[in-house]
mmCIF file of C-alpha atoms in Angstrom:
data_model
loop_
_atom_site.group_PDB
_atom_site.id
_atom_site.type_symbol
_atom_site.label_atom_id
_atom_site.label_comp_id
_atom_site.label_asym_id
_atom_site.label_seq_id
_atom_site.Cartn_x
_atom_site.Cartn_y
_atom_site.Cartn_z
ATOM 1 C CA UNK A 268 95.797 44.764 148.399
ATOM 2 C CA UNK A 269 95.018 46.108 144.935
ATOM 3 C CA UNK A 270 93.408 49.157 146.533
ATOM 4 C CA UNK A 271 96.507 49.835 148.628
ATOM 5 C CA UNK A 272 98.838 49.616 145.630
ATOM 6 C CA UNK A 273 96.592 51.951 143.654
ATOM 7 C CA UNK A 274 96.589 54.505 146.489
ATOM 8 C CA UNK A 275 100.384 54.349 146.788
ATOM 9 C CA UNK A 276 100.833 54.853 143.057
ATOM 10 C CA UNK A 277 98.417 57.771 143.064
ATOM 11 C CA UNK A 278 100.174 59.410 145.998
ATOM 12 C CA UNK A 279 103.576 58.910 144.393
ATOM 13 C CA UNK A 280 102.356 60.486 141.181
ATOM 14 C CA UNK A 281 100.845 63.412 143.087
ATOM 15 C CA UNK A 282 103.944 64.153 145.130
ATOM 16 C CA UNK A 283 106.225 63.554 142.159
ATOM 17 C CA UNK A 284 104.355 66.076 140.108
ATOM 18 C CA UNK A 285 104.496 68.548 142.961
ATOM 19 C CA UNK A 286 108.286 68.644 143.009
ATOM 20 C CA UNK A 287 109.486 71.740 141.136
ATOM 21 C CA UNK A 288 112.841 70.046 140.634
ATOM 22 C CA UNK A 289 111.156 67.664 138.211
ATOM 23 C CA UNK A 290 110.596 70.483 135.678
ATOM 24 C CA UNK A 291 113.400 71.337 133.261
ATOM 25 C CA UNK A 292 115.673 74.036 134.666
ATOM 26 C CA UNK A 293 114.960 76.146 131.569
ATOM 27 C CA UNK A 294 111.234 76.246 132.414
ATOM 28 C CA UNK A 295 110.206 79.536 134.030
ATOM 29 C CA UNK A 296 106.994 81.372 134.680
ATOM 30 C CA UNK A 297 107.620 83.283 131.453
ATOM 31 C CA UNK A 298 107.671 80.132 129.329
ATOM 32 C CA UNK A 299 103.955 80.302 128.597
ATOM 33 C CA UNK A 300 104.307 83.910 127.455
ATOM 34 C CA UNK A 301 107.232 82.915 125.252
ATOM 35 C CA UNK A 302 105.250 80.074 123.674
ATOM 36 C CA UNK A 303 102.377 82.446 122.987
ATOM 37 C CA UNK A 304 104.721 84.930 121.308
ATOM 38 C CA UNK A 305 106.087 82.167 119.097
ATOM 39 C CA UNK A 306 102.596 81.271 117.921
ATOM 40 C CA UNK A 307 101.634 84.876 117.247
ATOM 41 C CA UNK A 308 104.878 85.990 115.596
ATOM 42 C CA UNK A 309 104.407 87.818 112.296
ATOM 43 C CA UNK A 310 100.721 88.489 112.933
ATOM 44 C CA UNK A 311 99.417 91.991 112.415
ATOM 45 C CA UNK A 312 96.040 93.569 113.031
ATOM 46 C CA UNK A 313 95.107 96.176 110.447
ATOM 47 C CA UNK A 314 92.393 98.701 111.263
ATOM 48 C CA UNK A 315 89.839 99.289 108.504
ATOM 49 C CA UNK A 316 86.849 101.619 108.394
ATOM 50 C CA UNK A 317 88.375 103.371 111.376
ATOM 51 C CA UNK A 318 87.407 100.737 113.950
ATOM 52 C CA UNK A 319 87.505 97.119 112.751
ATOM 53 C CA UNK A 320 90.551 94.910 113.288
ATOM 54 C CA UNK A 321 91.544 92.693 110.378
ATOM 55 C CA UNK A 322 93.882 89.789 111.157
ATOM 56 C CA UNK A 323 96.883 88.996 108.944
ATOM 57 C CA UNK A 324 99.948 86.815 109.301
ATOM 58 C CA UNK A 325 103.174 86.643 107.330
ATOM 59 C CA UNK A 326 104.786 83.276 106.578
ATOM 60 C CA UNK A 327 108.256 82.911 105.091
ATOM 61 C CA UNK A 328 110.704 85.454 103.727
ATOM 62 C CA UNK A 329 111.321 86.361 100.128
ATOM 63 C CA UNK A 330 111.154 88.886 97.346
ATOM 64 C CA UNK A 331 107.992 87.270 95.975
ATOM 65 C CA UNK A 332 105.089 88.306 98.232
ATOM 66 C CA UNK A 333 101.662 86.692 97.858
ATOM 67 C CA UNK A 334 98.410 87.773 99.529
ATOM 68 C CA UNK A 335 95.926 84.886 99.911
ATOM 69 C CA UNK A 336 92.176 85.514 99.654
ATOM 70 C CA UNK A 337 90.053 82.628 101.029
ATOM 71 C CA UNK A 338 86.863 81.390 99.458
ATOM 72 C CA UNK A 339 83.170 80.620 99.732
ATOM 73 C CA UNK A 340 82.406 83.612 101.133
ATOM 74 C CA UNK A 341 82.865 83.182 104.862
ATOM 75 C CA UNK A 342 85.847 80.832 104.872
ATOM 76 C CA UNK A 343 88.820 81.711 107.045
ATOM 77 C CA UNK A 344 92.457 81.371 106.055
ATOM 78 C CA UNK A 345 92.932 78.070 107.937
ATOM 79 C CA UNK A 346 92.551 75.797 104.921
ATOM 80 C CA UNK A 347 95.497 77.535 103.247
ATOM 81 C CA UNK A 348 97.878 76.017 105.822
ATOM 82 C CA UNK A 349 99.196 73.562 103.218
ATOM 83 C CA UNK A 350 100.886 76.519 101.478
ATOM 84 C CA UNK A 351 103.415 76.474 104.320
ATOM 85 C CA UNK A 352 104.749 73.163 103.018
ATOM 86 C CA UNK A 353 105.447 74.452 99.516
ATOM 87 C CA UNK A 354 106.083 78.203 99.289
ATOM 88 C CA UNK A 355 108.559 79.180 102.049
ATOM 89 C CA UNK A 356 111.130 76.598 100.938
ATOM 90 C CA UNK A 357 111.042 78.219 97.485
ATOM 91 C CA UNK A 358 111.834 81.616 98.979
ATOM 92 C CA UNK A 359 108.254 82.807 98.593
ATOM 93 C CA UNK A 360 106.670 84.964 101.291
ATOM 94 C CA UNK A 361 102.907 84.854 101.728
ATOM 95 C CA UNK A 362 100.222 86.420 103.879
ATOM 96 C CA UNK A 363 97.181 84.886 105.526
ATOM 97 C CA UNK A 364 94.204 87.205 105.811
ATOM 98 C CA UNK A 365 90.826 86.803 107.540
ATOM 99 C CA UNK A 366 88.195 89.059 106.004
ATOM 100 C CA UNK A 367 85.926 91.166 108.196
ATOM 101 C CA UNK A 368 83.335 88.926 109.826
ATOM 102 C CA UNK A 369 85.488 85.781 109.741
ATOM 103 C CA UNK A 370 88.097 83.978 111.817
ATOM 104 C CA UNK A 371 90.414 86.149 113.881
ATOM 105 C CA UNK A 372 89.075 89.428 112.494
ATOM 106 C CA UNK A 373 86.305 91.487 114.069
ATOM 107 C CA UNK A 374 82.682 90.446 113.595
ATOM 108 C CA UNK A 375 80.516 93.490 112.779
ATOM 109 C CA UNK A 376 76.907 93.725 113.900
ATOM 110 C CA UNK A 377 75.973 95.480 110.671
ATOM 111 C CA UNK A 378 75.761 92.853 107.910
ATOM 112 C CA UNK A 379 75.412 95.632 105.325
ATOM 113 C CA UNK A 380 79.198 95.950 105.536
ATOM 114 C CA UNK A 381 79.631 92.457 104.108
ATOM 115 C CA UNK A 382 79.388 93.287 100.421
ATOM 116 C CA UNK A 383 81.685 92.970 97.432
ATOM 117 C CA UNK A 384 82.593 96.620 96.911
ATOM 118 C CA UNK A 385 83.482 97.111 100.582
ATOM 119 C CA UNK A 386 85.597 93.938 100.583
ATOM 120 C CA UNK A 387 87.548 95.309 97.616
ATOM 121 C CA UNK A 388 88.331 98.439 99.632
ATOM 122 C CA UNK A 389 89.235 96.231 102.592
ATOM 123 C CA UNK A 390 91.830 94.417 100.479
ATOM 124 C CA UNK A 391 93.314 97.782 99.548
ATOM 125 C CA UNK A 392 93.496 98.768 103.246
ATOM 126 C CA UNK A 393 95.199 95.452 104.008
ATOM 127 C CA UNK A 394 97.665 95.992 101.162
ATOM 128 C CA UNK A 395 98.595 99.399 102.539
ATOM 129 C CA UNK A 396 98.791 98.080 106.090
ATOM 130 C CA UNK A 397 101.200 95.340 105.015
ATOM 131 C CA UNK A 398 103.142 97.816 102.861
ATOM 132 C CA UNK A 399 102.740 95.610 99.808
ATOM 133 C CA UNK A 400 103.282 96.941 96.322
ATOM 134 C CA UNK A 401 104.054 95.138 93.109
ATOM 135 C CA UNK A 402 102.759 92.073 94.938
ATOM 136 C CA UNK A 403 101.011 88.849 93.905
ATOM 137 C CA UNK A 404 97.361 88.215 94.734
ATOM 138 C CA UNK A 405 95.875 84.711 94.917
ATOM 139 C CA UNK A 406 92.144 84.229 95.280
ATOM 140 C CA UNK A 407 90.449 80.874 95.668
ATOM 141 C CA UNK A 408 86.821 80.642 94.506
ATOM 142 C CA UNK A 409 85.036 83.587 96.205
ATOM 143 C CA UNK A 410 88.502 84.987 96.875
ATOM 144 C CA UNK A 411 89.076 84.763 93.122
ATOM 145 C CA UNK A 412 85.972 86.868 92.528
ATOM 146 C CA UNK A 413 87.292 89.467 94.966
ATOM 147 C CA UNK A 414 90.709 89.343 93.302
ATOM 148 C CA UNK A 415 89.072 89.944 89.921
ATOM 149 C CA UNK A 416 87.088 92.883 91.325
ATOM 150 C CA UNK A 417 90.191 94.257 93.041
ATOM 151 C CA UNK A 418 92.097 94.088 89.766
ATOM 152 C CA UNK A 419 89.413 96.138 88.038
ATOM 153 C CA UNK A 420 90.249 99.056 90.348
ATOM 154 C CA UNK A 421 93.729 98.583 91.832
ATOM 155 C CA UNK A 422 95.605 96.617 89.196
ATOM 156 C CA UNK A 423 98.478 99.108 89.248
ATOM 157 C CA UNK A 424 99.622 97.699 92.611
ATOM 158 C CA UNK A 425 99.617 94.064 91.466
ATOM 159 C CA UNK A 426 102.513 92.310 89.743
ATOM 160 C CA UNK A 427 100.558 89.151 88.913
ATOM 161 C CA UNK A 428 97.382 87.316 89.879
ATOM 162 C CA UNK A 429 96.303 83.745 90.498
ATOM 163 C CA UNK A 430 92.612 82.934 90.048
ATOM 164 C CA UNK A 431 92.103 79.530 91.629
ATOM 165 C CA UNK A 432 88.858 77.615 90.939
ATOM 166 C CA UNK A 433 87.111 80.928 90.513
ATOM 167 C CA UNK A 434 84.110 79.781 88.493
ATOM 168 C CA UNK A 435 83.348 76.524 90.342
ATOM 169 C CA UNK A 436 80.498 75.877 92.781
ATOM 170 C CA UNK A 437 77.232 77.412 91.580
ATOM 171 C CA UNK A 438 75.450 77.309 94.945
ATOM 172 C CA UNK A 439 78.247 78.918 96.906
ATOM 173 C CA UNK A 440 78.493 81.572 94.228
ATOM 174 C CA UNK A 441 74.900 82.626 94.945
ATOM 175 C CA UNK A 442 75.558 85.620 97.248
ATOM 176 C CA UNK A 443 77.647 87.290 94.569
ATOM 177 C CA UNK A 444 75.569 86.094 91.635
ATOM 178 C CA UNK A 445 72.448 87.501 93.280
ATOM 179 C CA UNK A 446 73.891 90.989 93.026
ATOM 180 C CA UNK A 447 74.968 90.459 89.441
ATOM 181 C CA UNK A 448 71.573 89.099 88.409
ATOM 182 C CA UNK A 449 69.913 92.388 89.259
ATOM 183 C CA UNK A 450 72.458 94.306 87.217
ATOM 184 C CA UNK A 451 72.784 92.077 84.159
ATOM 185 C CA UNK A 452 69.573 90.058 83.766
ATOM 186 C CA UNK A 453 66.291 91.176 82.267
ATOM 187 C CA UNK A 454 63.158 90.446 84.315
ATOM 188 C CA UNK A 455 62.467 87.444 82.109
ATOM 189 C CA UNK A 456 66.047 86.209 82.579
ATOM 190 C CA UNK A 457 65.622 86.362 86.359
ATOM 191 C CA UNK A 458 62.344 84.420 86.236
ATOM 192 C CA UNK A 459 63.876 81.751 83.995
ATOM 193 C CA UNK A 460 67.043 81.476 86.081
ATOM 194 C CA UNK A 461 65.202 81.240 89.420
ATOM 195 C CA UNK A 462 62.747 78.697 88.033
ATOM 196 C CA UNK A 463 65.539 76.448 86.741
ATOM 197 C CA UNK A 464 67.463 76.899 89.988
ATOM 198 C CA UNK A 465 64.480 75.803 92.100
ATOM 199 C CA UNK A 466 64.095 72.724 89.917
ATOM 200 C CA UNK A 467 67.845 72.078 90.241
ATOM 201 C CA UNK A 468 68.195 71.994 86.454
ATOM 202 C CA UNK A 469 71.725 73.343 86.655
ATOM 203 C CA UNK A 470 72.879 71.301 83.674
ATOM 204 C CA UNK A 471 70.185 72.525 81.323
ATOM 205 C CA UNK A 472 71.469 74.466 78.280
ATOM 206 C CA UNK A 473 69.209 77.406 79.145
ATOM 207 C CA UNK A 474 70.558 77.669 82.705
ATOM 208 C CA UNK A 475 74.165 77.356 81.563
ATOM 209 C CA UNK A 476 73.654 80.024 78.906
ATOM 210 C CA UNK A 477 72.365 82.495 81.496
ATOM 211 C CA UNK A 478 75.042 81.593 84.018
ATOM 212 C CA UNK A 479 78.071 81.467 81.778
ATOM 213 C CA UNK A 480 77.326 84.066 79.133
ATOM 214 C CA UNK A 481 75.732 86.730 81.332
ATOM 215 C CA UNK A 482 76.210 86.220 85.041
ATOM 216 C CA UNK A 483 79.948 85.739 85.136
ATOM 217 C CA UNK A 484 80.558 89.048 83.370
ATOM 218 C CA UNK A 485 83.065 87.535 80.949
ATOM 219 C CA UNK A 486 83.349 90.896 79.207
ATOM 220 C CA UNK A 487 85.256 92.288 82.209
ATOM 221 C CA UNK A 488 87.987 89.649 82.207
ATOM 222 C CA UNK A 489 89.925 91.260 79.318
ATOM 223 C CA UNK A 490 90.450 94.263 81.616
ATOM 224 C CA UNK A 491 92.940 92.173 83.589
ATOM 225 C CA UNK A 492 96.297 92.977 82.010
ATOM 226 C CA UNK A 493 98.797 91.662 84.569
ATOM 227 C CA UNK A 494 100.225 88.145 84.163
ATOM 228 C CA UNK A 495 97.579 85.771 85.469
ATOM 229 C CA UNK A 496 97.515 82.078 86.306
ATOM 230 C CA UNK A 497 94.047 80.596 85.928
ATOM 231 C CA UNK A 498 94.151 77.284 87.752
ATOM 232 C CA UNK A 499 91.595 74.676 88.779
ATOM 233 C CA UNK A 500 90.904 70.957 88.799
ATOM 234 C CA UNK A 501 89.547 68.555 86.216
ATOM 235 C CA UNK A 502 86.960 67.439 88.768
ATOM 236 C CA UNK A 503 85.540 70.833 89.711
ATOM 237 C CA UNK A 504 81.796 71.068 90.350
ATOM 238 C CA UNK A 505 81.389 73.012 87.136
ATOM 239 C CA UNK A 506 82.607 72.311 83.638
ATOM 240 C CA UNK A 507 86.399 72.739 83.365
ATOM 241 C CA UNK A 508 85.719 74.327 79.973
ATOM 242 C CA UNK A 509 84.482 77.397 81.845
ATOM 243 C CA UNK A 510 87.888 77.760 83.484
ATOM 244 C CA UNK A 511 89.563 77.400 80.093
ATOM 245 C CA UNK A 512 87.276 80.089 78.699
ATOM 246 C CA UNK A 513 88.176 82.351 81.600
ATOM 247 C CA UNK A 514 91.850 81.931 80.744
ATOM 248 C CA UNK A 515 91.276 82.702 77.080
ATOM 249 C CA UNK A 516 89.533 85.959 77.928
ATOM 250 C CA UNK A 517 92.396 87.234 80.084
ATOM 251 C CA UNK A 518 94.967 88.345 77.499
ATOM 252 C CA UNK A 519 98.143 87.814 79.515
ATOM 253 C CA UNK A 520 97.259 84.509 81.146
ATOM 254 C CA UNK A 521 98.315 80.920 81.551
ATOM 255 C CA UNK A 522 95.716 78.231 82.272
ATOM 256 C CA UNK A 523 96.285 74.930 84.029
ATOM 257 C CA UNK A 524 93.840 72.224 85.106
ATOM 258 C CA UNK A 525 95.188 69.807 87.714
ATOM 259 C CA UNK A 526 94.555 66.341 86.220
ATOM 260 C CA UNK A 527 93.670 64.730 89.561
ATOM 261 C CA UNK A 528 92.290 67.803 91.286
ATOM 262 C CA UNK A 529 88.868 68.972 92.379
ATOM 263 C CA UNK A 530 87.716 72.276 93.861
ATOM 264 C CA UNK A 531 90.456 71.810 96.463
ATOM 265 C CA UNK A 532 93.376 70.854 94.257
ATOM 266 C CA UNK A 533 95.606 72.425 96.912
ATOM 267 C CA UNK A 534 94.938 69.199 98.827
ATOM 268 C CA UNK A 535 93.943 66.443 96.409
ATOM 269 C CA UNK A 536 96.467 67.255 93.661
ATOM 270 C CA UNK A 537 99.156 69.140 95.538
ATOM 271 C CA UNK A 538 102.111 68.169 93.393
ATOM 272 C CA UNK A 539 100.588 69.488 90.193
ATOM 273 C CA UNK A 540 98.972 72.514 91.794
ATOM 274 C CA UNK A 541 101.997 73.826 93.651
ATOM 275 C CA UNK A 542 104.577 72.979 91.000
ATOM 276 C CA UNK A 543 102.603 75.069 88.511
ATOM 277 C CA UNK A 544 101.983 77.842 91.024
ATOM 278 C CA UNK A 545 105.659 78.108 91.973
ATOM 279 C CA UNK A 546 106.739 77.968 88.316
ATOM 280 C CA UNK A 547 104.333 80.796 87.471
ATOM 281 C CA UNK A 548 105.517 82.992 90.350
ATOM 282 C CA UNK A 549 109.169 82.491 89.483
ATOM 283 C CA UNK A 550 108.603 83.000 85.760
ATOM 284 C CA UNK A 551 106.929 86.341 86.404
ATOM 285 C CA UNK A 552 109.532 87.401 88.941
ATOM 286 C CA UNK A 553 112.395 86.510 86.579
ATOM 287 C CA UNK A 554 110.723 88.094 83.531
ATOM 288 C CA UNK A 555 110.363 84.690 81.863
ATOM 289 C CA UNK A 556 106.586 84.490 81.856
ATOM 290 C CA UNK A 557 105.002 83.510 78.547
ATOM 291 C CA UNK A 558 101.236 83.611 78.186
ATOM 292 C CA UNK A 559 99.270 80.855 76.481
ATOM 293 C CA UNK A 560 98.443 81.361 72.825
ATOM 294 C CA UNK A 561 94.816 82.473 72.533
#
């Protein structure tokens, strides 16, 4: 008996699902295409180096336009999705961007292309492709490093910058710091640094002196002249004092440490992070920005 009932129910379900009249009248064979177009609206592929496609997507509409640079290196734009909850409603337009070798962008076979100087030029190609000028650039961690490097060369196109958690995370900073070590350290410095790193003595005064006073190229930060928000969390992996120092060295800057935030204050201290970000953007846009006293 139970078997018979089960078979009847299964048959009824099968034949019910087969009836086209059961679908909404508005449903057509083009509905899938329409749904796909909705999901891909405002995306744009930008060709760089003559052959590689770089994925971007615009969210929101507004006079204030912000280009987001993701971190690590190697992260995609996905973790920036929380920005959609805070910026568009304030009339702020922003752009997702997957760097070459990540996410929706092309993956090159030549890893030599994945270096800092080429990424800086890639950002400039993306800027031109999106027709951005007098725009805002926000870099998180590794993206902050790229933003800083971009500002050294193309600052004239930028209205203001946001350096988010740029100096946090020693281990993830290694790919970039490895290049800087060769340029800024003496042979003895390199031996000392590598020895301390192998022993994981990251809190030793000697290691911190090498890392903070040489490797982070503090002497280049004063070259950033545009209004800049230096923002991070009180619970970053590195000393928040480093972030404060960064802010002091950028002449036209404002520094804020999210009291409950970590390296991802965009998630664990959203209210403080985004209220300060939005206030900064609007202050600059309305010519009301005042830098911190140094």
